[in-house]
Coordinates of C-alpha atoms in Angstrom, one line a residue:
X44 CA 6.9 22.1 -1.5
X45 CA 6.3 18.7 -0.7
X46 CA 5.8 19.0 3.2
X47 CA 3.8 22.3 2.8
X48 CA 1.3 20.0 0.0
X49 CA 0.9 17.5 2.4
X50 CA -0.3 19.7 5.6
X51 CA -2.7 21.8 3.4
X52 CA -4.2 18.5 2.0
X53 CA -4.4 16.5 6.0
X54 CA -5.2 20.0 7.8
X55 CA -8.2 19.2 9.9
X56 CA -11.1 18.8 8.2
X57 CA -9.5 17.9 5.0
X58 CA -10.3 14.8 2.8
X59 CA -10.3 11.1 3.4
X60 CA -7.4 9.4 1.2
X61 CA -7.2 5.8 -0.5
X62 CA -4.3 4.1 -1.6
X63 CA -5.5 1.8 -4.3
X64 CA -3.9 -1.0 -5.9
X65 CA -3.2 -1.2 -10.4
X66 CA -2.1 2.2 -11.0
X67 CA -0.9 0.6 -14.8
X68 CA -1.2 -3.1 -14.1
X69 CA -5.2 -2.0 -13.5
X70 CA -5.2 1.1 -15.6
X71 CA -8.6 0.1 -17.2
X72 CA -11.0 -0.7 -14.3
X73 CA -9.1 1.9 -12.5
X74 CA -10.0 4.7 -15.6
X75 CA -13.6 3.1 -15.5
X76 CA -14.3 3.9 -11.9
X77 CA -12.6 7.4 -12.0
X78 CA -15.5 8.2 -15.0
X79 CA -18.3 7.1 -12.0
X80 CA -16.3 8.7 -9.0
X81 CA -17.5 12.4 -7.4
X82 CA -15.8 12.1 -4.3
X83 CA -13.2 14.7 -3.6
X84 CA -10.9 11.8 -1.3
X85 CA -7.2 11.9 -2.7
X86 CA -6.6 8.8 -4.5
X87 CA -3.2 7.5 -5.0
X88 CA -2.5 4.5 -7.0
X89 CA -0.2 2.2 -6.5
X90 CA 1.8 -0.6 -8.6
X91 CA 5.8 -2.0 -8.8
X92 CA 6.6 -1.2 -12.4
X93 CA 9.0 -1.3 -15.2
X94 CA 10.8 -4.8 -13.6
X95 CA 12.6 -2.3 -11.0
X96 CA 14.9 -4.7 -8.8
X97 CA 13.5 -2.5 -5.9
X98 CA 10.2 -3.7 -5.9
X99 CA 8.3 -5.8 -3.4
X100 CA 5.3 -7.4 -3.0
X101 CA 4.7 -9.5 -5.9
X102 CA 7.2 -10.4 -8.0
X103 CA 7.6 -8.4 -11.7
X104 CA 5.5 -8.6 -14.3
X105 CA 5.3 -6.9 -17.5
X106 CA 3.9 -3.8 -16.4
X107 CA 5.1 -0.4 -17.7
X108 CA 4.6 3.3 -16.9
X109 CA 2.3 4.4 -19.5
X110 CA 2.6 8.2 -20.5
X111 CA -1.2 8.7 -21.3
X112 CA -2.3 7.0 -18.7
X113 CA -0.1 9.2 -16.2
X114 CA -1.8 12.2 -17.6
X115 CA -5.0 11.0 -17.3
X116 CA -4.5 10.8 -13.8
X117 CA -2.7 13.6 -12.5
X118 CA -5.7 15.7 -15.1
X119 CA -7.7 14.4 -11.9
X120 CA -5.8 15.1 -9.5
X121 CA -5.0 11.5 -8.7
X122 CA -1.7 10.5 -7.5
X123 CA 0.9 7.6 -8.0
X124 CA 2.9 5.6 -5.6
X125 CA 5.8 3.3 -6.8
X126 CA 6.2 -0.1 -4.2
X127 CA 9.8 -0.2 -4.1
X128 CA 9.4 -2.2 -0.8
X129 CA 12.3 -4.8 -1.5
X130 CA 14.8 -5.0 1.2
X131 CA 17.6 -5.5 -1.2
X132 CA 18.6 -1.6 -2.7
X133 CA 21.4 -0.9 -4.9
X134 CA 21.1 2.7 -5.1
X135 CA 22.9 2.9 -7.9
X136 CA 20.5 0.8 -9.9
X137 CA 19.4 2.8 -13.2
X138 CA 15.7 1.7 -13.3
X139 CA 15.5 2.2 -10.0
X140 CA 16.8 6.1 -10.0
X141 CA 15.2 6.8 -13.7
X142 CA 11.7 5.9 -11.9
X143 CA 12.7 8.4 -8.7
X144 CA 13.3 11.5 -11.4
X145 CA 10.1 10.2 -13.5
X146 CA 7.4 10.2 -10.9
X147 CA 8.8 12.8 -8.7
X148 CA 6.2 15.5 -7.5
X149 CA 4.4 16.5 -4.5
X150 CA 1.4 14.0 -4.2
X151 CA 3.6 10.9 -5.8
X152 CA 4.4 8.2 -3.1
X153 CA 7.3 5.5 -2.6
X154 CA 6.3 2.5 -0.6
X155 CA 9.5 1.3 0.8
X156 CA 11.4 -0.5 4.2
X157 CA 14.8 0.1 3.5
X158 CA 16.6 2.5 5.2
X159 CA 19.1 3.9 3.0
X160 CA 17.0 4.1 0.4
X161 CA 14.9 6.2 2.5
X162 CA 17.5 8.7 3.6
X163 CA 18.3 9.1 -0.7
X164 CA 15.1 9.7 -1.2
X165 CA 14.6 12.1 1.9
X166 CA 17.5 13.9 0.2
X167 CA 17.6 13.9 -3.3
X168 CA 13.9 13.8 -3.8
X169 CA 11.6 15.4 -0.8
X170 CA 8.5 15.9 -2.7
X171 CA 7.8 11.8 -2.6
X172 CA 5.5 11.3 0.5
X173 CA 6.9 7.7 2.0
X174 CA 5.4 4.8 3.0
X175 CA 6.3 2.2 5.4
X176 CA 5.3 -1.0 3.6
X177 CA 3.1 -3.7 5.9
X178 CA 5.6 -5.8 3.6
X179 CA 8.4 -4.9 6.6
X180 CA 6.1 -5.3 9.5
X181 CA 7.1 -9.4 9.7
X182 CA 9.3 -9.2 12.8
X183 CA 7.0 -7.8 14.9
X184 CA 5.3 -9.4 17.6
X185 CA 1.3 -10.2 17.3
X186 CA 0.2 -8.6 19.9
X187 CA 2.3 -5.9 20.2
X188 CA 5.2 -5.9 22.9
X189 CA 7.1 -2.5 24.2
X190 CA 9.4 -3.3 21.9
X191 CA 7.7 -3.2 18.4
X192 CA 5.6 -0.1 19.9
X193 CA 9.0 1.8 20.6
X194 CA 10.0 0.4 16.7
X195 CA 6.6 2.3 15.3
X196 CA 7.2 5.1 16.8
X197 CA 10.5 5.6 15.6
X198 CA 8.5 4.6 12.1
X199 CA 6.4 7.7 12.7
X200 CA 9.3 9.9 12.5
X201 CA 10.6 8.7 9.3
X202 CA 7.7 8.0 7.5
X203 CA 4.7 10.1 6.4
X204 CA 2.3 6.8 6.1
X205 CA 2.4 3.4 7.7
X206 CA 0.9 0.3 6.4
X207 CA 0.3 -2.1 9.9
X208 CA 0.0 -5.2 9.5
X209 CA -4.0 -6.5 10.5
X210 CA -3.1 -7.9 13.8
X211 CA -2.2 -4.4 14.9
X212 CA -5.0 -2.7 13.7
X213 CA -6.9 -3.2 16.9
X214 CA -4.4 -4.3 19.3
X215 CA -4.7 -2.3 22.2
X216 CA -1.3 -1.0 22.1
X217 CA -2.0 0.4 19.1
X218 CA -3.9 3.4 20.6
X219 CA 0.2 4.9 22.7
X220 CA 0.7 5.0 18.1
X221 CA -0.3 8.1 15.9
X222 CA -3.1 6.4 13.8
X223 CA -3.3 9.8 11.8
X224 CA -0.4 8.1 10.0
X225 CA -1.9 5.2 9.3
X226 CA -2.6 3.5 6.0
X227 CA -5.5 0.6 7.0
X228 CA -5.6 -1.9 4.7
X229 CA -9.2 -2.6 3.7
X230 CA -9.1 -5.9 2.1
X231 CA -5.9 -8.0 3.3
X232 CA -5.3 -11.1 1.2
X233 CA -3.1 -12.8 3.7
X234 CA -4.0 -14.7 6.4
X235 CA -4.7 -13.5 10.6
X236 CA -1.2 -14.8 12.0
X237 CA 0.3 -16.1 9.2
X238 CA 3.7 -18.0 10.5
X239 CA 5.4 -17.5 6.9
X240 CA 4.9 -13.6 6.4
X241 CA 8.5 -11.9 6.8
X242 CA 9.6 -14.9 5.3
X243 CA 7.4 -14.9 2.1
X244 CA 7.7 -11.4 1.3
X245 CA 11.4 -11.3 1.8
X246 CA 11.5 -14.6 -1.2
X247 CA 9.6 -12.3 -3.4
X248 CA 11.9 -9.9 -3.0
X249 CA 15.0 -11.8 -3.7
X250 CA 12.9 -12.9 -7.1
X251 CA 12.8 -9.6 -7.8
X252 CA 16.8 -9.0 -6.7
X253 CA 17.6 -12.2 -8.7
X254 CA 15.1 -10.9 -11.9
X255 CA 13.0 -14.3 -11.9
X256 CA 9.4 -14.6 -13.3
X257 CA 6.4 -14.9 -11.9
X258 CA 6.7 -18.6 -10.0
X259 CA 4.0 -19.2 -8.1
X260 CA 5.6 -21.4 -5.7
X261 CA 7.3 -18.5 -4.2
X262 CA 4.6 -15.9 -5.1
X263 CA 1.1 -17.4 -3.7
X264 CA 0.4 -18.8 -0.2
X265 CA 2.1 -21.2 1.1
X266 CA -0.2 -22.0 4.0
X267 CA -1.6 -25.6 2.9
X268 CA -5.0 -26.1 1.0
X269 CA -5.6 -22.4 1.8
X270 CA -8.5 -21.1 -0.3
X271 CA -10.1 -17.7 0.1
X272 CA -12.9 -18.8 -1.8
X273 CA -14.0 -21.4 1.1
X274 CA -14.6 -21.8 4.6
X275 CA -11.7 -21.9 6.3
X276 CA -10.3 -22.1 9.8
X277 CA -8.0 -19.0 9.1
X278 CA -9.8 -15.7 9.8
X279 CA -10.9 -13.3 7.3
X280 CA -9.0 -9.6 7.5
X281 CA -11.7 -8.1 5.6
X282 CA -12.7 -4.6 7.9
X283 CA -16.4 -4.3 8.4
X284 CA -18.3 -0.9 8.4
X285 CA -18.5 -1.0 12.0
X286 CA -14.6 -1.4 12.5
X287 CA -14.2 1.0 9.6
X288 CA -16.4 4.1 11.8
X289 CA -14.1 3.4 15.0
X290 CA -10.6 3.7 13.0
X291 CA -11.9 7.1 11.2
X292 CA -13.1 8.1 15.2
X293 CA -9.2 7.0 16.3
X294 CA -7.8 9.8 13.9
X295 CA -7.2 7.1 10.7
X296 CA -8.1 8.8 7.0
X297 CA -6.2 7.0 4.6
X298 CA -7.1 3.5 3.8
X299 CA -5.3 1.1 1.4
X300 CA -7.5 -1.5 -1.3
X301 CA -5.5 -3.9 -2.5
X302 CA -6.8 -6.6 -5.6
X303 CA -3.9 -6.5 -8.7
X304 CA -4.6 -10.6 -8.5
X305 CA -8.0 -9.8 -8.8
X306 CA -10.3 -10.1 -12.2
X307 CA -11.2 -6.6 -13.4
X308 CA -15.0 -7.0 -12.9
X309 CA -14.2 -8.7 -8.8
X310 CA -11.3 -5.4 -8.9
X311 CA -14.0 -2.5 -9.8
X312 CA -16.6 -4.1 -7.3
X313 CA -14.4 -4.1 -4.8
X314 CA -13.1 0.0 -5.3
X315 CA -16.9 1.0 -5.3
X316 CA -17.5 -1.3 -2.2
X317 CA -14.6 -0.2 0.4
X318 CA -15.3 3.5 -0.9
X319 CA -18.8 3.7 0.1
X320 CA -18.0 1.8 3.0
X321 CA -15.6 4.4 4.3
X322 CA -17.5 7.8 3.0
X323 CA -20.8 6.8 3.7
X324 CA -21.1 3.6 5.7
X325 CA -22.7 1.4 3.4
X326 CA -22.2 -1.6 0.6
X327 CA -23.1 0.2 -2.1
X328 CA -21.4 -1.0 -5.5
X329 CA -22.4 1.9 -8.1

C-alpha cells in the first residue's frame, strides 16, 4: 500500500510536496494557513513529540499528539512526519513503538539516521515513507568527495527522501545524485560550514537519550556572538527564487520549511513566503 501511494502521488506530473515544521508544537499558525491554502502540494508536517527518547533535532519539549488536531489534518489530506532522528535507538522503547503503531499510514513519515531503526520500521511498519535527516549528514565532506557521493547513493536506496545538508545543495557533485529524492531545505537556521554540526546535533541527541530539558547551552549555536538577526560574516542559507527554479529544473519537488523556534506571526509569514516562492516564483505573503 505504502509504495503503490507514493508512485501514484510522485508519478510525473504530480504535485510539488513541503515538509513543514510544528505539526502540534505549531498546530495554530499551521491550522490558520491551511484555512488560506488552495494549493493541491502534499503537505506533511513535521515535529519530535510526546518526549520520545528517539528524537533529534531539538531537544523535548512538552509537545503532545493531539487527537483533534490529527483529524483535522488528515480531513485535508495533510500528512505527519515524527523526527525520530536520534542516533541512540532502543527499539524496545515503549514511547518510541506506541508512536510507530499511532501514526502509521501511507502518507505518515519518520525522519530518522539510524540504521536498525530503519530496517524495524522497513519491516514492521512499510507504510511510513523515511527520511534521511540532514541531522546525519555531519561527517560528510563540504564539498563533496567520492566518498560521501558513494555514501548518498547508498542513502537513496534506503531512504524514500533525503534532507542534504546546504553545502551540497549546489555542489557540483551533487548532479552523479537522484535529486528527485531530495528534501531542500528552504530556510536553514544553521550556519554555511559550521565546524560544530555532527557534533551539536549528536549533544541534543544524547539530551534527549539522557531525558534532560531544554538547556540552551547544548540546544542553540554555539558559534560565538552569532546572531541571525545581524550582519554577519557567516553566510545566509536562505534559497532565493532563482536557486529555487534551477533545483525544481534538476528533478527536486519536495522542499522542507523549518521555524518551531520561530514566533507564530514570523512562522505563518514564512509558510506563505517559501510557498509562493516555490509554486509561483514570487514573495507573496497572503
Amino acid at each position: 500500500m505504502g509504495l503503490l501511494w507514493r508512485r501514484l502521488l510522485y508519478s510525473e506530473g504530480a504535485t510539488m510536496r513541503f515538509l513543514i515544521a510544528g505539526a502540534f508544537s505549531k498546530n495554530i499558525p499551521i491550522m490558520r494557513f491551511l484555512k488560506k491554502y488552495k494549493d493541491n502540494a502534499h503537505i506533511v508536517l513535521y515535529d519530535g513529540i510526546n518526549k520520545c527518547d528517539w528524537n533529534g533535532g531539538r531537544i523535548n519539549r512538552e509537545v503532545f499528539y493531539n487527537e483533534a488536531v490529527m483529524e483535522y489534518y488528515y480531513s485535508r489530506n495533510v500528512s505527519i512526519a515524527l523526527t525520530m532522528s536520534n542516533h541512540n535507538i532502543d527499539l524496545t522503547d515503549p514511547v518510541g513503538n506506541h508512536l510507530l503503531e499511532k501514526f502509521h499510514k501511507p502518507g505518515n513519515a519518520l525522519i530518522i539516521v539510524n540504521d536498525d531503526l530503519r530496517k524495524y520500521v522497513r519491516e514492521n511498519y512499510p507504510d511510513y515513507d523515511l527520511i534521511h535527516s540532514i541531522t546525519g549528514m555531519g561527517h560528510l565532506n563540504i564539498p563533496l568527495q567520492d566518498e560521501d557521493v558513494e555514501w548518498l547513493k547508498q542513502k537513496e536506496q534506503d531512504y524514500d527522501w533525503i534532507v542534504p545538508r546546504f553545502e551540497h545543495v549546489f555542489d557540483p557533485r551533487a548532479d552523479e545524485l537522484d535529486k528527485t529524492k531530495w528534501e531542500v531545505m528552504l530556510n536553514d537556521t544553521c550556519v554555511f560550514g559550521c565546524k560544530h554540526f555532527e557534533e551539536h546535533f549528536k549533544a541534543i541527541a544524547d539530551a534527549n537519550t539522557d531525558r534532560k530539558e531544554y538547556d540552551a547551552d547544548i540546544e542553540e549555536c554555539w558559534l560565538p556572538k552569532f546572531d541571525p538577526d545581524r550582519e554577519s560574516k557567516y553566510k545566509c542559507m536562505d534559497i532565493d527564487i532563482n536557486h529555487i527554479n534551477i533545483l525544481k529544473e534538476q528533478g527536486v519537488k519536495s522542499f522542507k520549511i523549518t521555524g518551531r523556534e520561530m514566533t507564530d506571526p514570523m512562522f505563518e509569514h514564512d509558510l506563505f513566503l517559501y510557498i509562493n516562492r516555490v509554486l509561483y516564483g514570487n514573495d507573496e505573503v497572503s
